[in-house]
Amino acid sequence: MKFTAAALENQQAFSQWVDKVKRSPKQIENWQQYRALAEPSVADPVSLYSSVPPALFNDVVTQYPGSMNRLPEHEG
């Protein structure tokens, strides 16, 4: 998945963007919906999602062997 990241000029602009995202009616409700969105595509418009499952970030990061799905030996 590749995308262009845009930095906002100040805290006020960032806060306005956060409010816009929170008002979005779109939500990612489950892993299957995320996987469908993660499929390769070309020139899809930007989509904002106001809600995602609580563990989605962790699930995405730990889905592949060798990922951050376990503590280093010195921490476990």
Short mmCIF file of C-alpha atoms in Angstrom, two decimals:
data_model
loop_
_atom_site.label_atom_id
_atom_site.label_comp_id
_atom_site.label_asym_id
_atom_site.label_seq_id
_atom_site.Cartn_x
_atom_site.Cartn_y
_atom_site.Cartn_z
CA MET A 1 0.00 0.00 0.00
CA LYS A 2 1.46 3.33 -1.04
CA PHE A 3 0.07 6.77 -0.44
CA THR A 4 1.14 10.38 -0.30
CA ALA A 5 1.32 11.89 3.16
CA ALA A 6 0.54 15.57 3.58
CA ALA A 7 1.81 17.62 6.52
CA LEU A 8 -0.47 20.34 7.81
CA GLU A 9 0.83 23.80 8.48
CA ASN A 10 -0.19 24.17 12.13
CA GLN A 11 -2.16 22.71 15.04
CA GLN A 12 -5.38 24.45 14.01
CA ALA A 13 -5.26 22.91 10.52
CA PHE A 14 -4.55 19.51 12.07
CA SER A 15 -7.45 19.86 14.50
CA GLN A 16 -9.79 20.77 11.62
CA TRP A 17 -8.66 17.68 9.71
CA VAL A 18 -9.26 15.48 12.79
CA ASP A 19 -12.78 16.91 13.12
CA LYS A 20 -13.41 16.16 9.43
CA VAL A 21 -12.28 12.54 9.90
CA LYS A 22 -14.45 12.12 13.00
CA ARG A 23 -17.51 13.27 11.00
CA SER A 24 -16.93 10.71 8.24
CA PRO A 25 -19.77 8.18 8.00
CA LYS A 26 -17.35 5.48 6.80
CA GLN A 27 -16.05 2.90 9.28
CA ILE A 28 -13.82 -0.15 9.05
CA GLU A 29 -15.80 -2.71 10.99
CA ASN A 30 -13.70 -5.88 10.72
CA TRP A 31 -10.53 -7.52 9.42
CA GLN A 32 -12.19 -8.65 6.18
CA GLN A 33 -13.21 -5.11 5.32
CA TYR A 34 -9.66 -3.90 6.02
CA ARG A 35 -8.19 -6.63 3.77
CA ALA A 36 -10.52 -5.62 0.93
CA LEU A 37 -9.38 -2.00 1.30
CA ALA A 38 -5.72 -3.10 1.36
CA GLU A 39 -5.99 -4.75 -2.07
CA PRO A 40 -3.94 -3.01 -4.77
CA SER A 41 -5.78 -0.28 -6.64
CA VAL A 42 -4.98 2.61 -8.94
CA ALA A 43 -5.99 6.21 -8.39
CA ASP A 44 -8.69 5.56 -5.79
CA PRO A 45 -9.86 8.79 -4.15
CA VAL A 46 -8.90 9.55 -0.56
CA SER A 47 -11.22 7.89 1.96
CA LEU A 48 -11.58 8.90 5.59
CA TYR A 49 -12.73 6.41 8.24
CA SER A 50 -14.06 7.67 11.55
CA SER A 51 -13.79 4.33 13.32
CA VAL A 52 -11.71 1.14 13.15
CA PRO A 53 -11.59 -1.97 15.35
CA PRO A 54 -9.51 -1.38 18.51
CA ALA A 55 -6.80 -3.94 17.64
CA LEU A 56 -6.58 -3.21 13.90
CA PHE A 57 -3.17 -1.54 14.03
CA ASN A 58 -1.68 -4.40 16.04
CA ASP A 59 -3.29 -6.98 13.74
CA VAL A 60 -1.84 -5.29 10.65
CA VAL A 61 1.66 -5.01 12.15
CA THR A 62 1.78 -8.60 13.41
CA GLN A 63 0.24 -10.40 10.44
CA TYR A 64 3.58 -11.52 8.95
CA PRO A 65 6.30 -13.76 10.43
CA GLY A 66 9.22 -11.75 11.78
CA SER A 67 7.01 -8.80 12.58
CA MET A 68 6.78 -7.13 15.96
CA ASN A 69 4.55 -9.89 17.31
CA ARG A 70 6.80 -10.80 20.23
CA LEU A 71 9.00 -9.08 22.74
CA PRO A 72 12.76 -9.09 22.25
CA GLU A 73 14.43 -11.82 24.33
CA HIS A 74 15.86 -9.30 26.81
CA GLU A 75 12.37 -7.88 27.53
CA GLY A 76 10.39 -11.13 27.81
#
